[in-house]
Structures are given as C-alpha cells and as structure tokens.
Coordinates of C-alpha atoms in Angstrom, one line a residue:
M1050 CA 0.0 0.0 0.0
R1051 CA 2.9 2.3 0.9
K1052 CA 4.5 1.7 -2.6
I1053 CA 1.2 2.5 -4.3
V1054 CA 0.9 5.8 -2.5
I1055 CA 4.5 6.6 -3.4
H1056 CA 3.8 5.9 -7.1
I1057 CA 0.7 8.0 -7.0
N1058 CA 2.6 10.9 -5.5
K1059 CA 5.3 10.6 -8.2
L1060 CA 2.6 10.7 -10.9
F1061 CA 1.1 13.7 -9.3
Y1062 CA 4.4 15.6 -9.2
L1063 CA 5.1 14.6 -12.8
L1064 CA 1.7 16.0 -13.9
L1065 CA 2.3 19.2 -11.9
L1066 CA 5.7 19.7 -13.5
L1067 CA 4.2 19.2 -17.0
L1068 CA 1.5 21.7 -16.2
I1069 CA 4.1 24.3 -14.9
S1070 CA 6.1 23.7 -18.1
S1071 CA 3.0 24.3 -20.2
C1072 CA 2.2 27.5 -18.3
E1073 CA 5.8 28.8 -18.7
H1074 CA 5.5 28.2 -22.4
D1075 CA 2.3 30.2 -22.6
I1076 CA 3.8 33.0 -20.6
N1077 CA 6.9 33.1 -22.7
S1078 CA 4.8 33.1 -25.9
T1079 CA 2.8 36.1 -24.5
E1080 CA 6.0 37.9 -23.6
Q1081 CA 7.3 37.2 -27.1
Q1082 CA 4.2 38.8 -28.6
G1083 CA 4.7 41.7 -26.3
G1084 CA 8.1 42.2 -27.8
G1085 CA 6.5 42.8 -31.2
N1086 CA 6.5 39.4 -33.0
D1087 CA 2.8 39.2 -33.5
S1088 CA 3.2 39.1 -37.3
D1089 CA 5.6 40.4 -39.9
D1090 CA 3.9 43.8 -40.2
K1091 CA 2.5 44.4 -36.7
V1092 CA 4.2 45.4 -33.5
Q1093 CA 2.9 45.4 -29.9
I1094 CA 3.9 48.5 -27.9
E1095 CA 3.4 49.4 -24.3
I1096 CA 1.9 52.9 -23.5
F1097 CA 3.3 54.9 -20.7
T1098 CA 1.0 57.9 -19.8
R1099 CA 0.1 60.2 -17.0
A1100 CA -2.0 63.4 -16.7
H1101 CA -0.6 66.9 -16.8
S1102 CA -1.4 68.7 -13.5
Y1103 CA -4.0 71.4 -13.3
D1104 CA -2.5 72.5 -10.0
L1105 CA -0.7 70.4 -7.4
P1106 CA -2.2 68.6 -5.5
S1107 CA -5.5 68.0 -7.3
T1108 CA -8.8 68.3 -5.5
R1109 CA -10.6 65.6 -7.4
A1110 CA -8.9 62.2 -7.8
A1111 CA -10.7 61.7 -11.1
E1112 CA -9.0 64.7 -12.6
N1113 CA -5.9 62.5 -13.0
D1114 CA -7.5 59.2 -13.9
I1115 CA -6.7 57.7 -17.3
S1116 CA -8.5 54.7 -18.8
M1117 CA -6.6 51.6 -19.6
T1118 CA -7.8 51.5 -23.3
P1119 CA -6.9 54.8 -25.0
W1120 CA -7.0 55.2 -28.7
V1121 CA -3.8 55.6 -30.8
L1122 CA -4.3 57.4 -34.2
V1123 CA -1.3 57.0 -36.5
F1124 CA -0.4 59.7 -39.0
K1125 CA 2.5 59.2 -41.4
G1126 CA 4.8 62.1 -42.1
N1127 CA 6.0 65.3 -40.5
G1128 CA 4.1 67.5 -38.1
G1129 CA 0.6 68.7 -38.9
S1130 CA 0.9 67.6 -42.5
A1131 CA 1.2 63.9 -41.6
T1132 CA -1.5 61.8 -43.2
F1133 CA -3.8 59.4 -41.4
V1134 CA -2.9 55.7 -41.5
E1135 CA -4.9 53.8 -38.9
A1136 CA -6.8 54.0 -35.6
V1137 CA -6.2 51.3 -33.0
Q1138 CA -7.6 51.0 -29.4
A1139 CA -5.2 49.9 -26.7
F1140 CA -5.9 46.9 -24.5
E1141 CA -5.0 46.0 -20.9
M1142 CA -2.8 43.1 -20.1
V1143 CA -1.5 42.3 -16.6
G1144 CA -2.2 45.9 -15.5
K1145 CA -0.4 47.5 -18.4
R1146 CA -1.6 49.3 -21.6
Y1147 CA -0.6 47.9 -25.0
V1148 CA -1.4 48.7 -28.6
I1149 CA -0.7 46.7 -31.7
L1150 CA 0.3 49.0 -34.6
T1151 CA 1.3 48.5 -38.2
K1152 CA 5.1 48.8 -38.6
Q1153 CA 6.3 52.0 -40.3
S1154 CA 9.8 52.7 -41.6
S1155 CA 9.5 56.5 -41.6
K1156 CA 8.5 59.3 -39.2
C1157 CA 5.0 59.2 -37.8
Q1158 CA 2.8 61.3 -35.5
L1159 CA 0.8 59.4 -32.8
L1160 CA -2.4 61.1 -31.6
I1161 CA -3.3 59.5 -28.3
L1162 CA -6.9 60.0 -27.2
A1163 CA -7.7 58.8 -23.6
N1164 CA -10.9 58.7 -21.6
T1165 CA -13.0 59.0 -24.8
Q1166 CA -16.7 59.3 -24.8
S1167 CA -19.0 56.8 -26.4
K1168 CA -19.3 59.0 -29.5
F1169 CA -17.2 61.6 -31.4
Y1170 CA -18.5 64.4 -33.5
Y1171 CA -16.9 65.7 -36.6
N1172 CA -16.3 69.0 -38.5
N1173 CA -18.4 71.4 -36.5
D1174 CA -21.4 69.1 -36.5
N1175 CA -23.2 69.0 -33.1
A1176 CA -26.2 66.9 -34.4
N1177 CA -24.7 63.7 -35.8
G1178 CA -22.4 61.6 -33.6
Y1179 CA -20.4 58.6 -34.6
V1180 CA -19.7 55.6 -32.3
F1181 CA -16.1 55.7 -31.2
N1182 CA -14.8 52.7 -33.0
E1183 CA -12.2 51.8 -35.6
T1184 CA -14.5 51.7 -38.5
N1185 CA -15.9 55.2 -38.0
L1186 CA -12.5 56.7 -37.3
N1187 CA -11.0 55.1 -40.4
T1188 CA -13.9 56.3 -42.6
R1189 CA -13.9 59.9 -41.3
L1190 CA -10.1 60.3 -41.3
S1191 CA -9.1 58.6 -44.6
G1192 CA -6.7 60.9 -46.3
V1193 CA -6.9 63.6 -43.6
T1194 CA -3.9 65.3 -42.1
L1195 CA -3.1 65.5 -38.4
A1196 CA -3.8 69.2 -38.2
D1197 CA -7.1 68.8 -40.0
A1198 CA -8.1 65.8 -37.9
C1199 CA -7.4 67.7 -34.7
S1200 CA -9.5 70.7 -35.8
K1201 CA -12.5 68.4 -36.7
L1202 CA -12.6 65.7 -34.1
L1203 CA -15.0 67.0 -31.4
T1204 CA -16.4 65.9 -28.1
E1205 CA -20.1 65.1 -27.5
P1206 CA -22.2 68.3 -27.3
L1207 CA -23.5 69.5 -23.9
A1208 CA -27.2 70.0 -23.4
S1209 CA -28.7 73.2 -24.7
P1210 CA -30.0 75.8 -23.7
S1211 CA -28.8 74.8 -20.3
L1212 CA -27.7 72.0 -17.9
T1213 CA -27.7 71.6 -14.2
I1214 CA -24.9 69.1 -13.8
I1215 CA -21.3 70.2 -14.3
P1216 CA -19.6 68.0 -16.9
Y1217 CA -17.1 65.4 -15.6
S1218 CA -18.0 66.2 -12.0
G1219 CA -20.0 63.0 -11.3
T1220 CA -18.6 60.0 -9.3
G1221 CA -16.3 58.0 -11.5
E1222 CA -16.5 60.4 -14.5
I1223 CA -13.2 61.0 -16.2
I1224 CA -12.0 63.8 -18.3
P1225 CA -11.0 63.4 -22.0
M1226 CA -7.2 63.8 -22.5
S1227 CA -4.9 63.8 -25.4
A1228 CA -1.3 64.1 -26.6
V1229 CA 0.7 64.0 -29.8
L1230 CA 4.0 62.1 -29.9
E1231 CA 6.4 62.1 -32.8
V1232 CA 8.3 58.8 -33.5
N1233 CA 11.0 58.2 -36.1
K1234 CA 9.5 54.9 -37.0
I1235 CA 7.2 52.2 -35.6
D1236 CA 9.0 49.0 -34.9
N1237 CA 10.0 46.7 -31.9
D1238 CA 12.1 49.6 -30.4
T1239 CA 9.3 52.2 -30.4
K1240 CA 8.2 53.5 -27.1
I1241 CA 5.0 55.5 -26.4
Q1242 CA 6.3 57.7 -23.7
N1243 CA 7.6 61.2 -23.1
S1244 CA 10.0 62.4 -25.8
D1245 CA 12.2 63.5 -22.9
P1246 CA 13.2 60.0 -21.5
S1247 CA 13.9 61.4 -18.1
K1248 CA 10.3 62.3 -17.6
G1249 CA 9.1 58.7 -18.5
A1250 CA 5.4 58.7 -19.0
L1251 CA 3.8 60.8 -21.8
L1252 CA 1.9 63.7 -20.3
L1253 CA -1.7 64.0 -21.4
T1254 CA -3.6 67.3 -21.6
R1255 CA -7.2 67.5 -20.5
A1256 CA -9.8 68.9 -22.9
V1257 CA -11.3 71.3 -20.4
A1258 CA -10.3 74.2 -18.2
R1259 CA -11.0 74.4 -14.5
I1260 CA -12.6 77.3 -12.6
A1261 CA -12.8 78.1 -8.9
V1262 CA -13.6 81.1 -6.8
V1263 CA -12.0 81.9 -3.5
N1264 CA -12.9 84.6 -1.0
T1265 CA -10.4 86.0 1.5
A1266 CA -12.1 89.4 2.0
D1267 CA -13.1 90.2 5.6
N1268 CA -16.1 92.3 4.5
F1269 CA -17.6 89.7 2.2
E1270 CA -18.8 86.1 2.5
L1271 CA -19.0 84.0 -0.6
N1272 CA -22.1 81.7 -0.8
G1273 CA -21.3 80.1 -4.2
I1274 CA -21.4 80.3 -7.9
M1275 CA -25.0 80.6 -9.1
A1276 CA -24.5 80.1 -12.9
L1277 CA -22.0 80.2 -15.7
F1278 CA -23.1 81.7 -19.0
N1279 CA -22.1 81.5 -22.7
V1280 CA -20.3 78.2 -22.2
P1281 CA -19.1 76.2 -25.2
R1282 CA -21.0 73.0 -25.8
Q1283 CA -18.1 71.2 -27.5
G1284 CA -14.4 71.1 -27.5
Q1285 CA -11.7 69.6 -29.8
L1286 CA -10.5 66.2 -28.7
H1287 CA -7.0 67.6 -29.2
N1288 CA -5.9 71.2 -29.8
Y1289 CA -3.0 71.0 -32.2
S1290 CA -2.9 74.6 -33.5
N1291 CA -2.9 76.1 -30.0
S1292 CA -5.8 78.4 -31.1
I1293 CA -9.3 78.0 -29.6
M1294 CA -12.1 76.8 -31.9
N1295 CA -15.0 79.2 -32.7
N1296 CA -18.0 78.3 -30.6
T1297 CA -20.0 81.5 -30.7
S1298 CA -23.0 79.8 -32.2
N1299 CA -22.7 76.7 -30.1
L1300 CA -23.1 77.9 -26.4
T1301 CA -25.0 76.8 -23.4
E1302 CA -25.4 77.7 -19.7
Y1303 CA -24.5 75.9 -16.4
Q1304 CA -27.1 76.6 -13.7
G1305 CA -28.0 75.1 -10.3
A1306 CA -31.7 75.3 -11.0
S1307 CA -33.8 76.7 -13.8
D1308 CA -35.1 79.4 -11.4
Y1309 CA -31.7 80.0 -9.8
S1310 CA -33.0 79.0 -6.4
T1311 CA -29.9 77.0 -5.6
P1312 CA -26.3 77.6 -6.5
L1313 CA -24.5 75.7 -9.2
V1314 CA -21.6 75.3 -6.7
A1315 CA -21.8 76.1 -3.0
A1316 CA -18.7 77.5 -1.4
S1317 CA -17.0 75.6 1.4
V1318 CA -15.5 77.2 4.5
V1319 CA -11.7 77.1 4.4
T1320 CA -8.9 78.5 6.6
E1321 CA -8.6 81.7 4.6
G1322 CA -12.4 82.3 4.0
Q1323 CA -14.6 80.5 1.5
S1324 CA -13.8 78.5 -1.6
T1325 CA -15.3 76.4 -4.4
N1326 CA -12.0 74.7 -5.1
S1327 CA -13.2 71.4 -3.8
N1328 CA -16.0 71.4 -6.4
P1329 CA -14.4 72.9 -9.5
I1330 CA -16.3 73.8 -12.7
Y1331 CA -15.0 72.3 -15.9
I1332 CA -15.5 74.1 -19.2
Y1333 CA -14.4 73.5 -22.8
E1334 CA -12.0 76.0 -24.2
S1335 CA -13.6 79.4 -24.6
N1336 CA -12.2 82.5 -26.4
T1337 CA -13.1 86.1 -25.6
L1338 CA -15.7 86.2 -28.4
N1339 CA -18.0 84.0 -26.4
N1340 CA -18.3 86.5 -23.6
T1341 CA -18.3 83.8 -21.0
Y1342 CA -19.1 85.0 -17.5
M1343 CA -20.4 83.8 -14.1
I1344 CA -22.7 85.1 -11.4
I1345 CA -21.7 84.6 -7.8
Q1346 CA -23.7 85.2 -4.7
G1347 CA -22.3 86.6 -1.5
K1348 CA -23.1 88.5 1.6
Y1349 CA -22.1 92.2 1.9
D1350 CA -23.1 94.4 4.8
N1351 CA -25.2 91.5 6.1
K1352 CA -27.3 91.2 2.9
D1353 CA -27.1 88.7 0.0
Y1354 CA -26.2 90.1 -3.4
Y1355 CA -25.5 88.8 -6.8
Y1356 CA -22.3 89.8 -8.6
K1357 CA -21.6 89.4 -12.3
M1358 CA -18.0 88.4 -12.9
A1359 CA -16.5 88.6 -16.4
I1360 CA -13.5 86.4 -17.3
V1361 CA -10.9 89.1 -17.2
D1362 CA -7.3 89.5 -15.8
K1363 CA -6.3 91.9 -13.1
N1364 CA -6.3 94.8 -15.6
L1365 CA -9.9 93.9 -16.6
N1366 CA -8.8 92.7 -20.0
A1367 CA -10.9 89.8 -21.3
I1368 CA -8.9 86.5 -21.4
D1369 CA -9.4 83.1 -23.1
L1370 CA -10.1 80.0 -21.1
S1371 CA -7.6 77.4 -22.3
R1372 CA -7.6 73.6 -21.9
N1373 CA -5.8 72.1 -18.9
K1374 CA -5.4 75.4 -17.2
S1375 CA -6.9 76.2 -13.8
Y1376 CA -8.4 79.6 -13.2
T1377 CA -8.7 80.7 -9.6
F1378 CA -10.5 84.0 -8.9
T1379 CA -9.6 85.3 -5.4
I1380 CA -11.8 88.0 -4.0
I1381 CA -9.7 90.3 -1.8
K1382 CA -12.2 93.0 -0.9
A1383 CA -15.8 94.0 -1.7
K1384 CA -16.1 97.6 -2.6
G1385 CA -19.9 97.8 -2.5
P1386 CA -23.2 95.9 -3.0
G1387 CA -24.1 93.8 -6.0
Y1388 CA -27.6 93.3 -7.4
D1389 CA -30.7 92.2 -5.6
T1390 CA -31.8 89.6 -8.2
M1391 CA -30.2 87.2 -10.7
A1392 CA -32.3 88.8 -13.5
D1393 CA -30.7 92.2 -12.7
A1394 CA -27.2 90.8 -12.5
K1395 CA -27.5 89.1 -15.9
V1396 CA -28.3 92.3 -17.8
A1397 CA -25.9 94.5 -15.8
K1398 CA -22.3 95.3 -16.6
P1399 CA -19.8 93.0 -14.9
S1400 CA -19.3 93.6 -11.1
N1401 CA -15.5 93.0 -11.2
V1402 CA -15.0 96.7 -10.5
D1403 CA -17.0 96.2 -7.2
L1404 CA -14.7 93.4 -6.1
D1405 CA -11.0 93.7 -5.6
F1406 CA -9.8 90.4 -6.9
K1407 CA -6.7 88.6 -8.3
I1408 CA -6.6 85.7 -10.8
I1409 CA -4.2 82.9 -10.8
V1410 CA -3.9 80.9 -14.0
D1411 CA -2.2 77.6 -13.3
D1412 CA -1.0 75.5 -16.1
G1413 CA 0.6 72.1 -15.7
D1414 CA 3.2 73.1 -18.3
S1415 CA 4.0 76.2 -16.2
Y1416 CA 6.2 74.3 -13.8
E1417 CA 9.1 72.0 -14.2
I1418 CA 8.5 69.6 -11.4
I1419 CA 10.8 67.2 -9.6
A1420 CA 9.5 65.0 -6.8
N1421 CA 10.1 62.2 -4.4
N1422 CA 7.5 60.0 -2.6
D1423 CA 6.8 62.7 0.0
Y1424 CA 6.6 66.1 -1.8
Y1425 CA 7.6 68.0 -4.9
L1426 CA 9.5 71.1 -5.9
G1427 CA 8.9 73.0 -9.1
V1428 CA 9.9 76.2 -11.0
S1429 CA 8.0 78.2 -13.6
N1430 CA 11.1 78.4 -15.7
S1431 CA 14.6 77.1 -15.5
V1432 CA 16.1 79.9 -17.6
Y1433 CA 15.5 83.6 -17.0
I1434 CA 16.8 86.2 -19.6
T1435 CA 16.4 89.9 -19.1
Y1436 CA 16.9 92.4 -21.9
S1437 CA 17.8 95.5 -19.8
D1438 CA 20.1 98.4 -19.6
V1439 CA 19.5 99.2 -16.0
D1440 CA 20.9 97.5 -12.8
N1441 CA 17.7 96.4 -11.3
I1442 CA 15.6 93.8 -9.4
Y1443 CA 13.5 91.4 -11.6
N1444 CA 11.0 88.6 -10.9
A1445 CA 13.1 85.7 -12.3
F1446 CA 10.7 82.8 -11.6
D1447 CA 8.1 81.3 -9.3
L1448 CA 8.8 78.2 -7.2
I1449 CA 6.0 75.8 -6.1
T1450 CA 6.0 73.1 -3.5
D1451 CA 3.6 71.1 -1.3
C1452 CA 6.3 70.3 1.2
T1453 CA 5.2 70.5 4.9
K1454 CA 8.5 69.7 6.4
V1455 CA 10.7 72.6 7.7
F1456 CA 14.1 71.1 7.0
P1457 CA 16.7 72.7 9.3
D1458 CA 19.6 72.5 6.9
T1459 CA 18.4 71.8 3.3
R1460 CA 15.7 74.4 2.6
N1461 CA 17.9 76.9 0.8
I1462 CA 17.8 79.3 -2.1
T1463 CA 21.4 80.4 -3.0
D1464 CA 23.2 82.2 -5.8
N1465 CA 26.7 81.7 -7.1
R1466 CA 27.5 85.4 -7.3
G1467 CA 31.1 84.7 -6.2
E1468 CA 31.7 82.7 -9.4
V1469 CA 30.5 85.5 -11.7
S1470 CA 32.3 88.5 -10.1
G1471 CA 29.1 89.7 -8.3
A1472 CA 27.3 90.3 -11.6
F1473 CA 24.0 89.3 -10.0
S1474 CA 22.6 88.2 -6.6
L1475 CA 19.5 86.8 -5.0
S1476 CA 17.1 89.5 -3.9
S1477 CA 14.2 87.6 -2.3
P1478 CA 13.3 85.7 -0.3
V1479 CA 15.6 87.7 1.7
D1480 CA 16.4 84.9 4.2
G1481 CA 17.4 82.6 1.4
K1482 CA 14.9 80.0 2.6
I1483 CA 12.3 78.1 0.6
P1484 CA 8.8 78.8 2.1
V1485 CA 6.9 75.6 2.8
V1486 CA 3.3 74.8 3.7
T1487 CA 3.0 75.5 7.4
G1488 CA 0.8 77.5 9.7
G1489 CA -2.4 77.2 7.7
V1490 CA -0.9 78.3 4.4
A1491 CA -2.7 76.9 1.4
S1492 CA -1.1 74.1 -0.5
P1493 CA 0.7 74.3 -2.9
R1494 CA 2.7 77.3 -1.8
I1495 CA 3.9 79.5 -4.6
T1496 CA 6.7 82.0 -4.1
T1497 CA 8.2 84.5 -6.5
V1498 CA 12.0 84.5 -6.5
R1499 CA 13.6 87.9 -7.4
V1500 CA 17.2 88.6 -8.5
F1501 CA 19.3 91.7 -8.9
T1502 CA 21.3 91.9 -12.1
Y1503 CA 23.9 94.2 -13.4
T1504 CA 24.1 95.2 -17.1
W1505 CA 27.4 93.3 -17.5
L1506 CA 26.0 89.9 -16.4
M1507 CA 26.0 89.0 -20.2
Y1508 CA 29.7 88.7 -20.0
F1509 CA 29.6 85.8 -17.6
E1510 CA 28.5 82.6 -19.4
N1511 CA 29.8 79.3 -20.4
G1512 CA 31.5 79.7 -23.8
Q1513 CA 33.3 82.8 -22.8
F1514 CA 36.9 82.7 -21.7
E1515 CA 39.3 84.9 -19.7
N1516 CA 43.0 84.1 -19.7
G1517 CA 42.2 80.6 -21.1
V1518 CA 39.7 79.8 -18.3
E1519 CA 36.0 79.3 -19.2
K1520 CA 33.7 81.6 -17.3
N1521 CA 30.8 80.3 -15.2
N1522 CA 27.0 80.7 -15.8
A1523 CA 25.0 82.6 -13.2
Y1524 CA 22.7 80.2 -11.3
I1525 CA 20.0 80.3 -8.5
T1526 CA 20.1 76.9 -6.8
L1527 CA 17.1 75.5 -4.9
K1528 CA 17.6 72.7 -2.4
L1529 CA 14.7 71.2 -0.4
G1530 CA 15.5 68.0 1.4
N1531 CA 16.9 65.7 -1.2
L1532 CA 15.4 67.7 -4.2
E1533 CA 17.6 70.2 -6.0
K1534 CA 16.8 72.5 -8.9
Q1535 CA 18.9 75.2 -10.7
V1536 CA 17.7 78.2 -12.7
H1537 CA 20.1 79.9 -15.2
I1538 CA 20.1 83.7 -15.0
R1539 CA 21.1 85.6 -18.2
Q1540 CA 21.1 89.2 -19.5
R1541 CA 21.3 91.1 -22.7
Q1542 CA 21.0 94.7 -23.6
A1543 CA 17.6 96.5 -23.8
I1544 CA 16.0 96.7 -27.2
N1545 CA 16.4 100.0 -29.1
A1546 CA 13.3 102.1 -29.9
S1547 CA 13.8 101.2 -33.6
G1548 CA 12.9 97.6 -32.8
T1549 CA 14.7 94.4 -33.8
V1550 CA 14.3 90.6 -34.3
L1551 CA 15.6 88.2 -31.6
E1552 CA 16.6 84.8 -32.9
Y1553 CA 16.2 81.8 -30.7
R1554 CA 17.6 78.9 -32.7
P1555 CA 20.3 76.2 -32.7
T1556 CA 23.8 77.4 -33.5
D1557 CA 27.0 75.6 -34.2
S1558 CA 29.0 77.7 -31.8
Y1559 CA 28.5 80.0 -28.8
P1560 CA 27.0 83.3 -30.0
Y1561 CA 29.1 85.9 -28.1
P1562 CA 26.8 88.7 -27.0
G1563 CA 29.1 91.5 -28.2
T1564 CA 29.1 90.0 -31.7
Y1565 CA 25.6 88.4 -31.9
P1566 CA 23.4 90.5 -29.4
N1567 CA 20.1 89.1 -30.9
L1568 CA 21.0 85.4 -31.1
M1569 CA 20.4 82.7 -28.4
D1570 CA 21.4 79.1 -28.9
Y1571 CA 18.2 77.0 -28.1
H1572 CA 16.2 74.4 -29.9
C1573 CA 12.7 75.8 -29.6
L1574 CA 9.4 74.0 -29.5
T1575 CA 6.7 76.6 -28.6
G1576 CA 6.3 80.2 -27.6
Q1577 CA 3.7 82.5 -26.1
V1578 CA 3.6 86.3 -25.4
E1579 CA 2.1 87.0 -21.9
D1580 CA -0.4 89.7 -21.1
G1581 CA 1.1 92.8 -19.4
D1582 CA 0.6 96.4 -18.4
D1583 CA 2.3 97.7 -21.6
N1584 CA 0.1 95.5 -23.9
P1585 CA 3.1 93.5 -25.2
K1586 CA 0.9 91.4 -27.5
N1587 CA 0.6 94.6 -29.7
W1588 CA 4.3 95.0 -30.2
I1589 CA 6.0 91.6 -29.6
K1590 CA 5.3 89.2 -32.5
L1591 CA 6.3 85.5 -32.6
R1592 CA 7.5 84.4 -36.1
P1593 CA 8.8 81.3 -37.7
S1594 CA 12.3 81.4 -39.2
T1595 CA 10.7 82.3 -42.6
M1596 CA 9.3 85.5 -41.0
V1597 CA 6.1 85.0 -42.9
E1598 CA 3.0 86.9 -41.8
R1599 CA 0.7 85.0 -39.4
E1600 CA -2.7 85.9 -37.9
D1601 CA -1.8 84.5 -34.5
T1602 CA 1.4 86.2 -33.4
E1603 CA 0.9 85.6 -29.7
R1604 CA 1.5 81.9 -29.8
I1605 CA 3.6 79.6 -32.0
I1606 CA 4.6 76.0 -32.5
V1607 CA 7.6 75.2 -34.7
E1608 CA 9.2 72.0 -36.1
D1609 CA 12.6 73.4 -37.1
G1610 CA 13.6 74.5 -33.6
Q1611 CA 13.6 78.2 -34.5
I1612 CA 11.4 81.0 -33.1
F1613 CA 12.0 84.6 -34.0
I1614 CA 10.8 87.3 -31.7
E1615 CA 10.0 90.5 -33.6
V1616 CA 10.0 93.7 -31.4
L1617 CA 8.2 96.4 -33.3
P1618 CA 9.4 100.0 -33.3
N1619 CA 8.4 102.1 -30.2
T1620 CA 7.1 105.5 -31.5
T1621 CA 6.5 106.8 -28.0
N1622 CA 9.0 108.4 -25.6
N1623 CA 8.1 105.8 -22.9
R1624 CA 10.0 102.6 -22.2
R1625 CA 7.9 99.4 -22.3
R1626 CA 8.2 95.9 -21.0
G1627 CA 6.8 92.5 -22.1
T1628 CA 7.3 88.8 -21.3
V1629 CA 7.7 85.9 -23.6
Y1630 CA 7.8 82.2 -22.5
L1631 CA 9.4 79.6 -24.7
T1632 CA 9.6 75.8 -24.3
T1633 CA 12.8 74.4 -25.6
V1634 CA 15.1 71.4 -25.8
M1635 CA 18.2 72.8 -24.2
S1636 CA 21.5 73.0 -26.1
N1637 CA 24.3 71.0 -24.6
G1638 CA 26.1 74.2 -23.5
S1639 CA 23.2 75.6 -21.6
S1640 CA 21.8 72.6 -19.8
V1641 CA 21.2 73.1 -16.1
G1642 CA 20.5 69.5 -15.2
G1643 CA 17.2 67.6 -14.9
S1644 CA 15.0 67.0 -18.0
S1645 CA 16.1 68.4 -21.3
V1646 CA 12.8 70.1 -22.1
K1647 CA 12.8 73.5 -20.4
R1648 CA 10.8 76.7 -20.1
I1649 CA 12.5 80.0 -20.7
K1650 CA 11.2 83.3 -19.3
I1651 CA 12.3 86.3 -21.4
D1652 CA 11.7 89.8 -20.0
I1653 CA 12.1 92.4 -22.8
T1654 CA 12.6 96.1 -22.1
Q1655 CA 12.4 98.4 -25.1
K1656 CA 13.7 101.9 -25.0
G1657 CA 11.4 104.9 -25.9

C-alpha cells in the first residue's frame, strides 16, 4: 500500500511539472508577442502615460484618472501635414496598456486620445455623432492630415439651452485627455512615452479648463457660484494649433436650478475664508468672443447680493479659457453691494470693479517639477533672460511646493555670485529659505524669486573665456530636502526704440553677446507672449524662421527649432516691457540639469 501511495505521489508531481512547463511556455509566448513578434507587419507597444497637473495637488482624484484603453491614431509624415494611416484602441494586459500598430519605416505622429466618450462628432457638427470605433474613425479620417483631424474631431455636445450638472463632476467620471507624440518609425524599439526620457510617462492634456472662486475678504462672504453663461457646448479632442475653436453659435449655460433658487456650486469654509476649489467647474476652451461670465452670490453688509464676474485679468482685459489650465479668482475685498436679483445681475455690466480680486492661471506646463514620494519642488522656468540696460531687481521665476517639512539644513535658495564676479545676486526671499506649507498656508505654496542683475551679467556665461579659463554661468540653486533644482540667469542689452528681431535657434558655436546680441542658442518648441501692463501682444510678435505673416502672433509651434521674436518700433517716448515664454530642448552648452525640455522666461525692455 505504501508503494502504491509513493507511485501516485510521483505521478502527481510529474503531472504538476508538466502543467508548470506548459504555463511557462504560454507566458513566454505572451512575452514574445509583447516584444513585437505578433506578425511580420505588426508590433505590440506598451503605452506609458500620466496626466498633466492642473495644480498640485489635485482636489478631485478623477482629474488625473486615465482609462486603460486609450485610442492611438497614427499619421505618417512630419508635423501637422502627416496623413492618417490607422486608428487602434489599446488593451489592458496584466495591469499595463498595450497597442498593436502596423510597422512604419519613416517618421510618424501618434495622436493619443484617452478617456474618450461613447461618440465623437466631426467637422463642427453637433447633431450627428459617430460611435467611437475603428470603422468610423478610419472612414472619417481617410486621407486627412493630423492638423485637419485635430481641428475636426470634437467631443459630444453638452445639453442646450442649459444643464444643471457640471460636466465630468460625477462620481467616476473621467475627463477626455490627449497628446501628440512624434516617433522616427514604428518597430520593436518604439516607445510611447515622453519624448524626454527622463520624464518617463507621456503627459496627457485635459480637454477642459478648470474654474474656482476663493474669497479672502473680511467684508464679504462667498455663498457660491450661481451660474456660468455663454459656455461652449463642445471642444476639440486635441488642440494641435494652440488656437481656440470658434463656438460663438454653439453655447449653453450651467445653472444650479432653472429658477436659480440654488447655487451651481456652493462655497465651502476654508482657513482663509470660503472657496469652491473642492467642487471645481469644468469648461471646454472658450475664447473672448464667447463673452463667458459667471454670477456669484455673497453677503455684503449682512445682505445677500449677486455679482456678475466677467472672465478678465487683473487689468480687466478679457482672457481666453484654455484647456488644462486652472483659473482661480480670489476676492480680496468687496467695494460695494451687487444686485438684488439674478435677473438684474444678468443684464448689468460685470461687477468685477465692485470686487477687488486677483486671478491665478495655473497650467501644468507652467512648472518644471521634480518630486520624491513625499513632496515635490517645481519652478515656472529654469532659464531667465532679461533684456535690460538698468541695474535692477527682476522677478526671475516662481517656485512651487507642497512640502510641509521645515528642513533645518536643506531648505535653501542660493546664488553663485562669487563665481561671476558679483554680476547678479538673489534679492528675495531675503532669508534665502524656501517657504513651505506651514501655519495654515494653502497648499501648494507659490513663491516669487527675485534677482538683482547688473548690465554686465551678459559677459559671464559658459562659452566665454578669460586668460584661457572658461567663465561660469549665473545660477540660482534651490535645495529642499533631497530635491535640487537650478535656474540659469542671463542678461542682454535692452532693445532700441527702432525695434529688432531676436533669434532663438540652434547654432554651431556659442553666440558671443558682443558680436551676436540678438542670437540665443536654443532648440525651440513653442512660444507665447504674456499679457502685461504695456500691452506686449501689440508690439511683440512671434514668427517662424521664414518670418512669414501670421494671424496669431501671440503663440507659435515650430518644427525646425527656430522661433524669431519681432519687437516692433516704439514710437513713444516711454519705455515698455513685455514677457515671452518659450519651451525648448536645451542646447548642450546651456543645460542646467534635470530634464532636457525646459521653459525660458524672457523679460524684454524696449527703450522709448
């Protein structure tokens, strides 16, 4: 009997070994497919994605959620002129995203669409939707270029003339996101991830903007946002051109109730006052032509009033609402009563003049972030360039952090003035310490870092030599715990009243400022002129290297790495200032560590 049991056990173990061997063969086969050997013309690729941040940290977890089955639309060729090839939906396997694409031997553009709705709409049509599937995408996009497809692929339209539920605010609802990635070819070595390998995952951009109102005034109490008017019903699935689609004939209204008896969003009590930040409003991109505005309700002098708030900046200039940006309107002081009824507020002029307020526009692209498992540290730009002819203090960059720890030794902001003969210095924070989130301060904490520069700072840069020794760059160094970030500080001469063209483009050698005062060695990706007191968008124009006329000179995307900044002649006697932001791939000589994709802040002073 004992021998029989032994034989049975041996048979059992033999069968188990055969089963394990079979499983291993299946696993190895699957892994081999994952390596791209499905067939001769197909390749299986893993997708690495994460969401850009609105602001850090987010107030709704779903703001960052990405489905496991995004769509990948392949366009063959260069930039926006690339032509549609195929649309393939990714699939999930062992907790990872994969997509099977047709191999391509030349450059392609991949349009990634995540969190898609059940239908897509096409070419300004808000009546006829198409089920989001491969057949419909292939039919609609056959022979279409990437730029054309992005301008025509639209979200599902919102209800009209009004709706009482804020889009994407329900439990489990996720926000449509997108990205475009250029690859040199599609084969076994292709990776769908950030073009900057140090950042890993491909950053997706949300199709909507985010709006919140905060009150810190001691003579006003915010009850909530009653309604949002002239709201776009649709948005593009991906904005490739960086301009906002025209929705003037396709608008709706967000309202809490048809009779306005309840607020659309009630304010919550927070440390500094009241806020709607925990219940944000999401809105498709809206340009100034739509005249989007909101009506808030609040208590002033112990009585409830309605205030009409236009979407304007601190100078009361109308602004666009752009995708993936967070707009926080903070009421600082109430100057007087609003209107007694919603009906009166709707027909009245905006009440922004009756409320002292500031607006913070937070863009995930506005910060270069480094992080550990505990906190993060970011800067708005890692290069600051001032065109100036006056020794002065300038706002070089903003730093942002959610750190709550007061490190005793590594919470420093320092300069290297000793290495550049005192040509610049840190001006503020005066104590040289990074402010962190303590004592009831809202998170994240944003601090402006200011520097003092002399007009001869331009003569202290890598690439310049004195007695055979290369000179140093000027840096501000941030160190918070084990996180460290550097910002390069540069200077050139102020622009003459006659105007000029500043060339930001790759060069073969260092452009010495005395010989090439208008040339900077950077490989540029995008550019944008900021709003300002001196109306810089009227006299600073962004051009491609061909210098051709363009309708939109406030923003630009280029493929050849070259952005030219045209400064028009100043016909007045007054000096004027303006700011331009560029995103670039840093040249080897200018790299300041970290990821290679950087933001540059350019402060331009023009003589009168």
